[in-house]
PDB file of C-alpha atoms in Angstrom:
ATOM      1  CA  UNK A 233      89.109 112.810  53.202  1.00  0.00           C
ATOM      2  CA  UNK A 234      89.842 111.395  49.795  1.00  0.00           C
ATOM      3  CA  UNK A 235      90.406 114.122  47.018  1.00  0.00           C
ATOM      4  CA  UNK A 236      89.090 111.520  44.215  1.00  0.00           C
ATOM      5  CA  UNK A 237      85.750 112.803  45.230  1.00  0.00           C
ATOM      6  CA  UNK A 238      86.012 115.981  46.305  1.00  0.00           C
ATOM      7  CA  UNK A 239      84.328 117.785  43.511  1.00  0.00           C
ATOM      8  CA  UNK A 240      81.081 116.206  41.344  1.00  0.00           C
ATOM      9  CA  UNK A 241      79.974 117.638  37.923  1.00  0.00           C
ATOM     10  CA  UNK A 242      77.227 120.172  37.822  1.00  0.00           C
ATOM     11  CA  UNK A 243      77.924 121.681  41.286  1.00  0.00           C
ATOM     12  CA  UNK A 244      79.178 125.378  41.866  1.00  0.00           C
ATOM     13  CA  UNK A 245      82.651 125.566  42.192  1.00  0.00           C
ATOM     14  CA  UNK A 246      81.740 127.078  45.509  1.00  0.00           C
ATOM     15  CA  UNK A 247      80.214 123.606  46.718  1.00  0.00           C
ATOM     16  CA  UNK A 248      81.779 121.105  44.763  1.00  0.00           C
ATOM     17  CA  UNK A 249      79.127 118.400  45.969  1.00  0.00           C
ATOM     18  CA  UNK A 250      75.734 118.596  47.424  1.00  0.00           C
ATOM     19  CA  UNK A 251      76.934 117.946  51.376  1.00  0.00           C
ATOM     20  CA  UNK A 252      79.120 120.612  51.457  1.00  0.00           C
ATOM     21  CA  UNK A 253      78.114 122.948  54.135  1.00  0.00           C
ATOM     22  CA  UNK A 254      79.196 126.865  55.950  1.00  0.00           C
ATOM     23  CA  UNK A 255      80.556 128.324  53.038  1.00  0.00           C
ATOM     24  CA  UNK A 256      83.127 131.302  54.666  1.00  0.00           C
ATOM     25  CA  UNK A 257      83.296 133.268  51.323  1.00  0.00           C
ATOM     26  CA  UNK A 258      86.925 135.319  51.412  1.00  0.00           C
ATOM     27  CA  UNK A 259      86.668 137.223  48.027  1.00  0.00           C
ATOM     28  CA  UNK A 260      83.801 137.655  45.818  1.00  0.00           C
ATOM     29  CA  UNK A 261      82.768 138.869  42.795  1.00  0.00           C
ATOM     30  CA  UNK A 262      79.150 138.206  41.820  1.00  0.00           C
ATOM     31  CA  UNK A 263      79.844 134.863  43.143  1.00  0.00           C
ATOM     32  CA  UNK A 264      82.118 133.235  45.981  1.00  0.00           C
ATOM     33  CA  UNK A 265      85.683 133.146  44.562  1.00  0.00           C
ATOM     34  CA  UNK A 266      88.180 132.623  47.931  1.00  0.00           C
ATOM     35  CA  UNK A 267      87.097 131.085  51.088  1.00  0.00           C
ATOM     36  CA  UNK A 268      86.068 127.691  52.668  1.00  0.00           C
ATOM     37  CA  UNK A 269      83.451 125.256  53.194  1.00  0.00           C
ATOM     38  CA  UNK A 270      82.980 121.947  55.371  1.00  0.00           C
ATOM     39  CA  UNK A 271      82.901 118.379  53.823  1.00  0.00           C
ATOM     40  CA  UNK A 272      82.269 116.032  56.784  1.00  0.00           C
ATOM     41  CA  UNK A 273      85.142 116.757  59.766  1.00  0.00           C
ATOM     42  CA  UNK A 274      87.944 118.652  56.776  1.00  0.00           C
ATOM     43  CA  UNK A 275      87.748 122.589  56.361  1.00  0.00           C
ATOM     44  CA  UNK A 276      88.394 123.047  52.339  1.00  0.00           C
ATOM     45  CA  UNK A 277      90.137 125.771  50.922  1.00  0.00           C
ATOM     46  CA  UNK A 278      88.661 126.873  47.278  1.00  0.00           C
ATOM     47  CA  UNK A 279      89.394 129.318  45.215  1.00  0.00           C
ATOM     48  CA  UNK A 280      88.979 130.696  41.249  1.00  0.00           C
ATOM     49  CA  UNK A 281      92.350 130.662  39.615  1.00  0.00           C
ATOM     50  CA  UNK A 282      91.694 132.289  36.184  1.00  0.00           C
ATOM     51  CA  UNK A 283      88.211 132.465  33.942  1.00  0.00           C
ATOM     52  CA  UNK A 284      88.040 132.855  30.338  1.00  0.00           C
ATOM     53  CA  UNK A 285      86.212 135.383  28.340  1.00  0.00           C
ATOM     54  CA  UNK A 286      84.181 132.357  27.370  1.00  0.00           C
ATOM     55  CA  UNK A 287      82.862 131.317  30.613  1.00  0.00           C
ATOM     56  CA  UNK A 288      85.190 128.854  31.477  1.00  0.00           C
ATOM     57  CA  UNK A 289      86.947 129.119  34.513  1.00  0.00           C
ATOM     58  CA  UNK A 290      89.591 127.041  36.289  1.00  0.00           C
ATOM     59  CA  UNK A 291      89.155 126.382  40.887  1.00  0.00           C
ATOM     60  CA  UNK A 292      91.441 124.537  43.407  1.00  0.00           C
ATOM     61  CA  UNK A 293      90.836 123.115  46.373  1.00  0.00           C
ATOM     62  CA  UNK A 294      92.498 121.401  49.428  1.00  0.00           C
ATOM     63  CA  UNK A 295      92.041 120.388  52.614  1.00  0.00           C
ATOM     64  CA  UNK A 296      93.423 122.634  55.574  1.00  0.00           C
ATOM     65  CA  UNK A 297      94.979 120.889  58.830  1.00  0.00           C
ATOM     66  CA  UNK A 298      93.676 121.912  61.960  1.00  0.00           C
ATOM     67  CA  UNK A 299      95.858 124.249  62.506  1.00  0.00           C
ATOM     68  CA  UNK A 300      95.522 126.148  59.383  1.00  0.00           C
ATOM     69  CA  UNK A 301      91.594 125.632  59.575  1.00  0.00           C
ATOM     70  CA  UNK A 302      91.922 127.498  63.166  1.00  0.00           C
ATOM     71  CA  UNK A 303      94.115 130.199  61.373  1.00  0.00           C
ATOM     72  CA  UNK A 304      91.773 130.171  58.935  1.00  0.00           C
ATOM     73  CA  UNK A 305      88.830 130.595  61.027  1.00  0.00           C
ATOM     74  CA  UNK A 306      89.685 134.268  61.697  1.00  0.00           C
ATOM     75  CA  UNK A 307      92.210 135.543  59.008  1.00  0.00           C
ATOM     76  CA  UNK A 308      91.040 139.220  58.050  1.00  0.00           C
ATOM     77  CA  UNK A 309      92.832 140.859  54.660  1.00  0.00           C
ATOM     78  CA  UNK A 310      94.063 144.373  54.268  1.00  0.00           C
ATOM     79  CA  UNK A 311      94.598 143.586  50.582  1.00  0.00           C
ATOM     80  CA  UNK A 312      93.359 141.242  48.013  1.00  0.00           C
ATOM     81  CA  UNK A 313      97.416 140.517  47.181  1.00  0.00           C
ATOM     82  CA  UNK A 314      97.882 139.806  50.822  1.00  0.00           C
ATOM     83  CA  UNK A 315      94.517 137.406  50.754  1.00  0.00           C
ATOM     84  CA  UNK A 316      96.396 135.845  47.129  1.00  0.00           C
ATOM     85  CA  UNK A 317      99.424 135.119  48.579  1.00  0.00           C
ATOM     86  CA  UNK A 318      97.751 133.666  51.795  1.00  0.00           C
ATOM     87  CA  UNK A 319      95.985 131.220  49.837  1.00  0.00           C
ATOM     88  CA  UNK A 320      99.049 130.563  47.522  1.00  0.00           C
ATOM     89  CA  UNK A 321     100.765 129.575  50.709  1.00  0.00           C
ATOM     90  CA  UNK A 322      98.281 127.193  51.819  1.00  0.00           C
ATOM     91  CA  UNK A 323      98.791 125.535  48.506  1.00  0.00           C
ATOM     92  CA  UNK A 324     102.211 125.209  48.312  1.00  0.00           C
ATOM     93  CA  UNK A 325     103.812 122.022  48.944  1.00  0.00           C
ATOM     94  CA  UNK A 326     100.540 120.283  49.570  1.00  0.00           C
ATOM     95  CA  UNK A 327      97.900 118.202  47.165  1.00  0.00           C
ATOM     96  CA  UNK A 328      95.703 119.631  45.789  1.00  0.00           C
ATOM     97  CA  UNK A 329      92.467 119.345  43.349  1.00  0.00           C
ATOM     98  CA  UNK A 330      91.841 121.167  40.357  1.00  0.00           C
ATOM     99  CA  UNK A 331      89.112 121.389  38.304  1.00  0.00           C
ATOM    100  CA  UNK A 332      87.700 123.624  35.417  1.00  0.00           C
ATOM    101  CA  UNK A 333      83.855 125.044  35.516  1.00  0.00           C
ATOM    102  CA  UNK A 334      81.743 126.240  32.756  1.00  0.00           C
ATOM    103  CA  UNK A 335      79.408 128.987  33.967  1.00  0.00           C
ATOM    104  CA  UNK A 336      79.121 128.142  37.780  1.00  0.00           C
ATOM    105  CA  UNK A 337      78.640 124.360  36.987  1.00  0.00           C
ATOM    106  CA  UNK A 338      81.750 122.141  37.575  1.00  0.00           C
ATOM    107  CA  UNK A 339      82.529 120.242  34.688  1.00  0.00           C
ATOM    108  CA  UNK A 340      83.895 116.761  34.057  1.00  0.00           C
ATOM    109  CA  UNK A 341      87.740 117.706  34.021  1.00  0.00           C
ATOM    110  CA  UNK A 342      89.409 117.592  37.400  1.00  0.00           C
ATOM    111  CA  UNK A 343      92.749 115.893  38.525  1.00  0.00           C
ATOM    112  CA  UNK A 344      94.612 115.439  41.766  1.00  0.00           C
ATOM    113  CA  UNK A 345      98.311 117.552  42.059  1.00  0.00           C
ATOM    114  CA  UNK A 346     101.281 118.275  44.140  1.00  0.00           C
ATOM    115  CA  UNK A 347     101.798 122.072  43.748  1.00  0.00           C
ATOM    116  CA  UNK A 348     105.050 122.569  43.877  1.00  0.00           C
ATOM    117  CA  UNK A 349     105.674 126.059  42.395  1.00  0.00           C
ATOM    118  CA  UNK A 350     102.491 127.637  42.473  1.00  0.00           C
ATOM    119  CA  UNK A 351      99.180 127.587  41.410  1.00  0.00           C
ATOM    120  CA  UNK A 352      98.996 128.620  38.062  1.00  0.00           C
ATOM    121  CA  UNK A 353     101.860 126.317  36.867  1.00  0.00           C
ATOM    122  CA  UNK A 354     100.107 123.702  38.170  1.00  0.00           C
ATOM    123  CA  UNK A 355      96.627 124.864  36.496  1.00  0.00           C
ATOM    124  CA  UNK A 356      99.296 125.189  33.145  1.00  0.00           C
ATOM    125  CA  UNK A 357      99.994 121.822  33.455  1.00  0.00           C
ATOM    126  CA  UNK A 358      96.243 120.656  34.202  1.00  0.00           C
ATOM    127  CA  UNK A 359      95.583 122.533  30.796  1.00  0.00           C
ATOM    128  CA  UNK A 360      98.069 120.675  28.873  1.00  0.00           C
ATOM    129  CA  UNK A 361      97.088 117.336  29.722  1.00  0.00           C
ATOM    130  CA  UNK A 362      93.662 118.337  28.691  1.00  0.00           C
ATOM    131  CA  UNK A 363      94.676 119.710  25.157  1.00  0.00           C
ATOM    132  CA  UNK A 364      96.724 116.806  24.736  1.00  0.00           C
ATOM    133  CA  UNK A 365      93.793 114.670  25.399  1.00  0.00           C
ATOM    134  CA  UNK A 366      92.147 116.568  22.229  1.00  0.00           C
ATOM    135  CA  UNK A 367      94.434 113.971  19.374  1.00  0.00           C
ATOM    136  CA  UNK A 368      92.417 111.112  21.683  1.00  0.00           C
ATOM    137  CA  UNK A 369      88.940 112.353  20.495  1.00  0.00           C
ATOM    138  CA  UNK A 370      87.253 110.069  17.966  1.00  0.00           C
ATOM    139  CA  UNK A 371      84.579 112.777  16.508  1.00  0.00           C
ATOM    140  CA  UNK A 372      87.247 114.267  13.776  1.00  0.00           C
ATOM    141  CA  UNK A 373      84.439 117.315  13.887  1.00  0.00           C
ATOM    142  CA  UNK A 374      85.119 117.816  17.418  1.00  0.00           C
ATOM    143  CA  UNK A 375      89.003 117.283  17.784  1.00  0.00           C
ATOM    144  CA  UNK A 376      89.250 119.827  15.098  1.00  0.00           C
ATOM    145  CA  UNK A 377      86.873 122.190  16.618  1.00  0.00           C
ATOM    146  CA  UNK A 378      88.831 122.521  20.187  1.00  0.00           C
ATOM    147  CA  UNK A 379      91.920 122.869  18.321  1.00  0.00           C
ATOM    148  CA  UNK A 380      91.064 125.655  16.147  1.00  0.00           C
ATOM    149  CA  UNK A 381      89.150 127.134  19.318  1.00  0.00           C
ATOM    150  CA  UNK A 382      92.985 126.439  20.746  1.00  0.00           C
ATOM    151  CA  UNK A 383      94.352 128.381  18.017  1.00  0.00           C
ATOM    152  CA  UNK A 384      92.061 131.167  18.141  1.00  0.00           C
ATOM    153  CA  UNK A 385      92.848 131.694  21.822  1.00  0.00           C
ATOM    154  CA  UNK A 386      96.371 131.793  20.923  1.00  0.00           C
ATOM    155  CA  UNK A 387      96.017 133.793  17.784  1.00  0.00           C
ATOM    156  CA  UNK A 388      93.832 136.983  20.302  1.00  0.00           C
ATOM    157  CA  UNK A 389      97.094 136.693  22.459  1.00  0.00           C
ATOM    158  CA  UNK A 390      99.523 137.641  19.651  1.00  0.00           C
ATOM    159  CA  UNK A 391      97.421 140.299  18.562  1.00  0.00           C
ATOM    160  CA  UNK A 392      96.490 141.643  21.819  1.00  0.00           C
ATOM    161  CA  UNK A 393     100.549 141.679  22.664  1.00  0.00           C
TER     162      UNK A 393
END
């Protein structure tokens, strides 16, 4: 399956495009956050990495081998740190999508990656590229408003510390 269009804007996070299909929800929390769902033949692994305050949340996804998908098929969880660190290790090592929602709609931001060390240094560096990508904007009005929105974020972390 080819990651490039694994997820389409304006589709849950849950079911990145409309022909996804048996959704095997892990972990929830109002809505699916861990779990699976078909694409054609490939089992997909999904799952919310961190949301905002605002709304804004940031999902991965990859494809599992057959093996892993028959693993998969009947893992049970006596924690939600054991189900974490399952789906950490299904990560690891292997390429991966990421993408960030608004809501539950997907939005246009996604990229392809190798995690290496783990998923949230790879969402870190997903999150970078798209502040950098801020100096790029031509609306002055808007470039200006996502950085101070930047620096407001940053500013509630200091105080809250």
């Amino acid at each position: 399956m080819s990651l490039d269009t694994l997820v389409k804007p304006g589709h849950l996070p849950w079911r990145p495009r409309p022909e996804a299909s048996d959704l095997d929800v892990w972990h929830e929390y109002e809505v699916p956050l861990t779990g699976t769902f078909s694409l054609g033949r490939d089992l997909v692994l999904f799952t919310q990495i961190l949301e905002s305050s605002q709304g804004l949340s940031a999902w991965a996804y990859t494809c599992l081998t057959p093996e892993e998908a028959d693993v998969a098929a009947n893992v049970r969880f006596d924690s939600l740190d054991a189900l974490r660190q399952f789906v950490e290790d299904r990560f690891l090592g292997k390429e991966a999508v990421l993408t960030l929602a608004r809501g539950d709609r997907t939005a246009d931001h996604w990229t392809r990656v190798e995690v290496t060390e783990n998923l949230i240094t790879a969402v870190e560096e997903f999150l970078n590229s798209i502040i950098r990508s801020v100096d790029e904007v031509a609306d002055t009005d808007r470039r200006v408003s996502a950085k101070l929105a930047g620096l407001e974020a940053a500013a509630s972390e200091l105080v809250d510390a």
